[in-house]
Amino acid sequence: MNIEQMKRVLDKIKEYQSIIVFRHKRPDGDAVGSSKGLCEILRLSYPDKEIRLLNSDYSDYVAFLGGEDAPVEDEVYARSLGIVLDTATTDRISNTRFSLCREIVRIDHHIDVKPYGDVVWVEPERSSTCEMVVAFWDAFRTELKINREAATYLYTGMVTDSGRFRFRSVSGDTMRYAGMLLDEGVDADRIYSQLYTKELNVLHFQGYMYGKIKRTENGVAYLYVSRRLQKRFGLSHEDAGAAVSYMDSIRGSLIWAAFIECKDGSIRVRLRSRFVTVNTLAEKYHGGGHDCACGATVYSKKEVKRLLADADARLKEYKENNEGWL
Ligand code: AMP
């Protein structure tokens, strides 16, 4: 924990009357949870400040957490502190007007590839940005307030970004912070129900896709989700992207990838692994992210094949040099 950086973040927050909170595009539970959670904490703690959450795209998956604030004029941005959460690079920030802010604070658990921001607090070993926001509140409890609503946002992000508290990034701190949120009255049963229930068409898609999983020579599992398939099952882009999770428990397939055809003709890659580091692979294909959960974009089937060949070589090398993998 970097208390010095946390203190600098708090000092910056205190300096400003107006604060705008941002997060990454195609938001996941952590992006939405951390941004909404921090906003709520700041609203409770500083009722006289103007706190806004302003982003440009939304997520169906965590829509149950609620919406954001109404757009404001450029003039408001110009006098505001911008706080960007859970976003490794500026091109991934959902609201491009973030750059109009007078100063930027960045709070993130992604690996620092292209540093930005006036005050930066980055801890890549944290299981989620939500965990960092809880740590922030806990460190300054005498100053910052929390309630059940904020705790619910933050718990949701912690749960989703840690693979339900399963990933290696989960530490004793993670569980202690999650416990603190439960103490605030979080209804975990309700959150899990929101996360797990799905429409029947999506379940049919899932059943269909299990039969379509392919593997490379050394065991990289993959699925290709064409636009045609997305139309056939009536899927949103987010529903289609969920296909990556269908491959997360195949023995010997330590790397897996879902290729999702986008409206603009590009192909979104969702890349996952256990034990093996794959973010360097994503970086080679216009992407990035965490060691074992990252994303990229490719523009042709040829590039899909090339990425799979690279992933296959990576897995081969890993299997040859490591024992005890599953
Ligand atoms: P996703 O598969 O979209 O859930 O992404 C997994 C992780 O990789 C997230 O932390 C994203 O922020 C990151 N990521 C996804 N796509 C990209 C990209 N094109 N460039 C950089 N990071 C990405």
Coordinates of C-alpha atoms and ligand atoms in Angstrom, one line a residue:
M1 CA 0.0 0.0 0.0
N2 CA 1.4 3.4 -0.9
I3 CA 0.1 5.8 1.7
E4 CA 2.1 8.7 0.3
Q5 CA 0.4 8.5 -3.1
M6 CA -3.0 8.0 -1.4
K7 CA -2.4 11.1 0.6
R8 CA -1.6 13.0 -2.5
V9 CA -4.8 11.9 -4.1
L10 CA -6.8 13.0 -1.0
D11 CA -5.0 16.4 -1.0
K12 CA -5.9 16.9 -4.7
I13 CA -9.5 16.0 -4.0
K14 CA -9.7 18.5 -1.2
E15 CA -8.2 21.2 -3.4
Y16 CA -11.1 21.2 -5.9
Q17 CA -14.7 22.3 -5.7
S18 CA -15.7 20.3 -8.8
I19 CA -14.6 16.7 -9.6
I20 CA -15.4 14.5 -12.6
V21 CA -14.9 10.8 -12.5
F22 CA -14.0 8.7 -15.5
R23 CA -13.3 5.1 -16.4
H24 CA -12.5 2.9 -19.4
K25 CA -14.6 2.1 -22.5
R26 CA -16.6 -1.1 -22.6
P27 CA -16.8 -0.9 -18.8
D28 CA -16.7 -4.0 -16.7
G29 CA -17.7 -4.5 -13.1
D30 CA -14.5 -3.0 -11.8
A31 CA -14.7 0.2 -14.0
V32 CA -18.3 0.8 -13.1
G33 CA -18.0 -0.2 -9.5
S34 CA -14.9 1.8 -8.7
S35 CA -16.2 4.9 -10.4
K36 CA -19.6 4.8 -8.9
G37 CA -18.2 3.8 -5.5
L38 CA -15.7 6.6 -5.4
C39 CA -18.4 9.1 -6.5
E40 CA -20.7 8.0 -3.7
I41 CA -17.9 8.2 -1.1
L42 CA -17.0 11.7 -2.2
R43 CA -20.6 12.9 -2.3
L44 CA -21.1 11.6 1.3
S45 CA -17.9 13.0 2.6
Y46 CA -18.0 16.4 0.8
P47 CA -21.6 17.3 0.3
D48 CA -20.7 20.9 -0.8
K49 CA -18.5 19.7 -3.7
E50 CA -19.9 19.0 -7.2
I51 CA -19.1 15.4 -7.9
R52 CA -20.0 14.0 -11.4
L53 CA -19.7 10.7 -13.1
L54 CA -19.5 11.3 -16.9
N55 CA -18.7 8.6 -19.4
S56 CA -19.8 7.9 -22.9
D57 CA -20.6 4.2 -23.1
Y58 CA -22.4 1.8 -20.7
S59 CA -22.5 -1.8 -19.8
D60 CA -25.6 -4.1 -19.8
Y61 CA -23.8 -6.6 -17.6
V62 CA -23.6 -4.3 -14.6
A63 CA -26.5 -2.0 -15.6
F64 CA -28.2 -3.0 -12.3
L65 CA -25.7 -0.6 -10.5
G66 CA -27.5 2.3 -12.1
G67 CA -26.7 5.2 -14.4
E68 CA -24.5 8.3 -14.6
D69 CA -24.8 12.0 -14.6
A70 CA -26.2 14.4 -17.2
P71 CA -23.7 15.9 -19.6
V72 CA -22.2 19.3 -18.7
E73 CA -20.6 22.2 -20.7
D74 CA -16.8 22.3 -21.4
E75 CA -16.5 25.1 -18.9
V76 CA -17.3 22.7 -16.0
Y77 CA -14.5 20.4 -17.2
A78 CA -12.1 23.2 -17.3
R79 CA -12.5 24.0 -13.6
S80 CA -12.6 20.4 -12.5
L81 CA -10.3 17.8 -11.2
G82 CA -10.6 14.6 -13.3
I83 CA -10.2 11.3 -11.6
V84 CA -9.6 8.4 -14.0
L85 CA -10.2 4.9 -12.6
D86 CA -9.2 1.5 -13.8
T87 CA -7.8 2.8 -17.2
A88 CA -4.2 2.0 -18.3
T89 CA -4.0 4.4 -21.2
T90 CA -5.7 7.6 -22.2
D91 CA -7.0 6.2 -25.5
R92 CA -9.1 3.7 -23.4
I93 CA -10.9 6.5 -21.4
S94 CA -14.6 6.3 -22.2
N95 CA -15.2 10.1 -22.2
T96 CA -12.7 11.8 -24.5
R97 CA -13.5 15.2 -22.9
F98 CA -11.5 14.1 -19.9
S99 CA -8.5 16.1 -21.4
L100 CA -10.4 19.4 -20.7
C101 CA -10.0 18.9 -17.0
R102 CA -7.6 21.2 -15.2
E103 CA -5.7 18.3 -13.6
I104 CA -5.9 14.5 -13.7
V105 CA -5.6 11.9 -10.9
R106 CA -5.2 8.3 -12.0
I107 CA -6.1 5.4 -9.7
D108 CA -5.5 2.0 -11.3
H109 CA -4.4 -1.6 -10.9
H110 CA -3.3 -2.0 -14.5
I111 CA 0.4 -2.3 -15.4
D112 CA 1.7 1.2 -16.2
V113 CA 2.6 1.0 -19.9
K114 CA 2.0 4.6 -21.0
P115 CA 2.0 6.8 -17.8
Y116 CA -0.3 9.7 -17.7
G117 CA -1.9 12.0 -15.0
D118 CA -0.7 14.7 -12.6
V119 CA -1.1 12.5 -9.5
V120 CA -0.8 8.8 -10.2
W121 CA -1.5 6.0 -7.8
V122 CA -1.0 2.6 -9.5
E123 CA -0.7 -0.7 -7.8
P124 CA -0.7 -3.5 -10.4
E125 CA -0.7 -6.3 -7.7
R126 CA -4.2 -5.3 -6.5
S127 CA -7.0 -7.6 -7.5
S128 CA -9.2 -4.7 -8.6
T129 CA -9.4 -0.9 -8.7
C130 CA -12.4 -1.3 -6.4
E131 CA -10.0 -2.8 -3.8
M132 CA -7.9 0.3 -4.0
V133 CA -10.9 2.6 -3.5
V134 CA -11.8 0.6 -0.4
A135 CA -8.2 0.8 0.8
F136 CA -8.4 4.6 0.2
W137 CA -11.6 4.9 2.2
D138 CA -10.2 2.7 5.0
A139 CA -6.9 4.7 5.2
F140 CA -8.8 8.0 5.7
R141 CA -11.9 6.7 7.6
T142 CA -11.9 9.8 9.8
E143 CA -12.4 12.0 6.8
L144 CA -14.2 9.8 4.3
K145 CA -17.7 8.3 4.7
I146 CA -19.2 5.2 3.1
N147 CA -22.7 3.7 3.0
R148 CA -24.4 0.5 1.8
E149 CA -24.8 1.9 -1.8
A150 CA -21.1 2.7 -2.2
A151 CA -20.2 -0.6 -0.6
T152 CA -22.4 -2.5 -3.1
Y153 CA -20.8 -0.8 -6.1
L154 CA -17.3 -1.6 -4.7
Y155 CA -18.1 -5.2 -3.7
T156 CA -19.5 -5.9 -7.2
G157 CA -16.2 -4.7 -8.8
M158 CA -14.1 -6.7 -6.4
V159 CA -16.1 -9.8 -7.0
T160 CA -16.1 -9.5 -10.8
D161 CA -12.4 -8.5 -11.3
S162 CA -11.1 -11.2 -9.0
G163 CA -13.0 -14.0 -10.7
R164 CA -15.2 -14.3 -7.6
F165 CA -12.1 -14.0 -5.3
R166 CA -10.4 -16.8 -7.2
F167 CA -7.4 -15.2 -8.9
R168 CA -3.9 -15.1 -7.6
S169 CA -4.1 -11.4 -7.2
V170 CA -6.5 -12.0 -4.3
S171 CA -4.7 -11.3 -1.0
G172 CA -5.5 -11.3 2.6
D173 CA -6.2 -7.5 2.2
T174 CA -8.7 -8.3 -0.6
M175 CA -10.7 -10.4 1.8
R176 CA -10.4 -8.0 4.7
Y177 CA -11.6 -5.1 2.5
A178 CA -14.5 -7.3 1.2
G179 CA -15.4 -8.1 4.8
M180 CA -15.5 -4.4 5.6
L181 CA -18.0 -3.9 2.8
L182 CA -20.1 -6.7 4.0
D183 CA -20.1 -5.0 7.4
E184 CA -21.7 -2.0 5.6
G185 CA -24.7 -4.1 4.7
V186 CA -23.9 -5.4 1.2
D187 CA -26.4 -8.0 0.0
A188 CA -24.0 -10.4 -1.7
D189 CA -26.7 -12.9 -2.6
R190 CA -28.5 -10.2 -4.6
I191 CA -25.3 -9.1 -6.4
Y192 CA -24.5 -12.7 -7.4
S193 CA -28.1 -13.2 -8.6
Q194 CA -27.7 -10.1 -10.8
L195 CA -24.4 -11.4 -12.1
Y196 CA -25.5 -14.9 -12.9
T197 CA -29.1 -14.8 -14.2
K198 CA -29.2 -14.5 -18.0
E199 CA -31.7 -14.4 -20.8
L200 CA -32.6 -17.8 -22.4
N201 CA -31.2 -16.8 -25.8
V202 CA -27.8 -16.2 -24.2
L203 CA -28.0 -19.6 -22.5
H204 CA -28.8 -21.2 -25.9
F205 CA -25.8 -19.5 -27.4
Q206 CA -23.6 -20.8 -24.6
G207 CA -24.8 -24.4 -25.2
Y208 CA -24.2 -24.0 -28.9
M209 CA -20.7 -22.6 -28.4
Y210 CA -19.5 -25.3 -26.1
G211 CA -19.6 -27.6 -29.2
K212 CA -17.6 -25.2 -31.2
I213 CA -14.5 -24.8 -29.0
K214 CA -11.3 -25.6 -31.0
R215 CA -7.8 -26.1 -29.8
T216 CA -4.4 -25.4 -31.3
E217 CA -1.7 -28.1 -31.4
N218 CA -0.4 -27.3 -27.9
G219 CA -3.8 -26.6 -26.4
V220 CA -4.8 -22.9 -26.9
A221 CA -8.6 -23.0 -26.8
Y222 CA -10.5 -20.5 -29.0
L223 CA -13.9 -19.5 -30.2
Y224 CA -14.8 -17.3 -33.1
V225 CA -18.1 -15.4 -32.8
S226 CA -19.1 -14.0 -36.2
R227 CA -21.6 -11.3 -36.7
R228 CA -23.9 -13.9 -38.3
L229 CA -23.9 -15.9 -35.1
Q230 CA -24.5 -12.8 -33.0
K231 CA -27.6 -12.0 -35.2
R232 CA -28.8 -15.6 -35.1
F233 CA -28.9 -15.7 -31.3
G234 CA -29.9 -12.0 -30.9
L235 CA -26.8 -11.1 -28.9
S236 CA -25.5 -7.8 -27.8
H237 CA -21.7 -7.3 -28.2
E238 CA -21.3 -7.9 -24.5
D239 CA -23.3 -11.2 -24.7
A240 CA -21.0 -12.3 -27.5
G241 CA -17.9 -11.3 -25.6
A242 CA -18.9 -13.6 -22.7
A243 CA -17.9 -16.5 -24.9
V244 CA -14.4 -16.1 -23.5
S245 CA -15.5 -17.5 -20.1
Y246 CA -16.8 -20.7 -21.7
M247 CA -13.3 -21.9 -22.1
D248 CA -11.9 -21.1 -18.6
S249 CA -11.8 -24.6 -17.3
I250 CA -10.4 -26.9 -20.0
R251 CA -7.6 -29.0 -18.6
G252 CA -4.4 -28.4 -20.5
S253 CA -5.7 -25.3 -22.2
L254 CA -3.9 -22.7 -20.1
I255 CA -4.5 -20.0 -22.7
W256 CA -7.8 -19.3 -24.3
A257 CA -9.2 -16.6 -26.6
A258 CA -12.5 -15.4 -27.9
F259 CA -12.6 -13.5 -31.2
I260 CA -15.7 -11.3 -31.5
E261 CA -16.5 -9.7 -34.9
C262 CA -17.4 -6.1 -34.5
K263 CA -19.8 -3.9 -36.5
D264 CA -16.9 -1.9 -38.0
G265 CA -15.2 -5.1 -39.4
S266 CA -12.5 -5.3 -36.7
I267 CA -12.2 -8.3 -34.5
R268 CA -12.0 -7.9 -30.8
V269 CA -9.8 -10.4 -29.0
R270 CA -10.4 -11.3 -25.4
L271 CA -7.4 -13.3 -24.2
R272 CA -7.2 -15.2 -20.9
S273 CA -4.8 -17.6 -19.2
R274 CA -3.9 -19.3 -16.0
F275 CA -0.3 -19.3 -14.8
V276 CA 1.0 -18.1 -18.3
T277 CA 1.7 -14.4 -18.9
V278 CA -0.1 -13.3 -22.1
N279 CA -0.3 -9.6 -22.0
T280 CA 2.9 -9.3 -24.0
L281 CA 1.0 -11.2 -26.7
A282 CA -1.9 -8.7 -26.6
E283 CA 0.5 -5.8 -26.8
K284 CA 1.8 -7.2 -30.1
Y285 CA -1.8 -7.0 -31.5
H286 CA -2.8 -3.4 -30.6
G287 CA -3.8 -4.3 -27.1
G288 CA -2.8 -4.8 -23.5
G289 CA -4.1 -5.5 -20.0
H290 CA -3.2 -7.7 -17.1
D291 CA -0.8 -10.7 -17.1
C292 CA -3.6 -13.3 -17.4
A293 CA -6.6 -11.2 -18.7
C294 CA -6.1 -8.9 -21.6
G295 CA -7.5 -7.7 -24.8
A296 CA -6.5 -6.8 -28.3
T297 CA -7.9 -6.0 -31.8
V298 CA -7.1 -7.7 -35.1
Y299 CA -8.4 -6.8 -38.5
S300 CA -8.5 -10.1 -40.5
K301 CA -8.8 -13.8 -40.2
K302 CA -5.1 -14.0 -41.2
E303 CA -4.2 -12.0 -38.1
V304 CA -6.4 -14.3 -36.0
K305 CA -4.3 -17.2 -37.2
R306 CA -1.1 -15.4 -36.5
L307 CA -2.2 -14.5 -33.0
L308 CA -3.2 -18.1 -32.4
A309 CA 0.2 -19.4 -33.7
D310 CA 1.9 -16.9 -31.3
A311 CA -0.2 -18.1 -28.4
D312 CA 0.4 -21.7 -29.3
A313 CA 4.2 -21.1 -29.3
R314 CA 3.9 -19.3 -25.9
L315 CA 1.9 -22.2 -24.4
K316 CA 4.4 -24.8 -25.9
E317 CA 7.3 -23.0 -24.3
Y318 CA 5.4 -22.7 -21.0
K319 CA 4.6 -26.4 -20.9
E320 CA 8.1 -27.4 -21.7
N321 CA 9.6 -25.3 -19.0
N322 CA 7.1 -25.7 -16.2
E323 CA 5.6 -28.6 -14.2
G324 CA 2.4 -29.0 -12.3
W325 CA 0.2 -27.0 -14.7
L326 CA -3.4 -27.9 -15.1
Ligands
AMP1 P1 -11.5 -7.6 -21.7 O1 -11.3 -8.8 -22.4 O2 -12.1 -6.5 -22.6 O3 -12.4 -7.8 -20.5 O4 -10.2 -7.0 -21.2 C1 -9.4 -7.6 -20.2 C2 -8.4 -6.6 -19.7 O5 -7.5 -6.1 -20.8 C3 -9.0 -5.3 -19.1 O6 -8.4 -4.9 -18.0 C4 -8.9 -4.3 -20.2 O7 -8.7 -3.0 -19.7 C5 -7.6 -4.7 -21.0 N1 -7.8 -4.5 -22.4 C6 -8.7 -5.0 -23.2 N2 -8.6 -4.6 -24.5 C7 -7.5 -3.8 -24.5 C8 -6.9 -3.0 -25.5 N3 -7.3 -3.0 -26.8 N4 -5.8 -2.3 -25.1 C9 -5.4 -2.3 -23.9 N5 -5.9 -3.0 -22.9 C10 -7.0 -3.7 -23.1

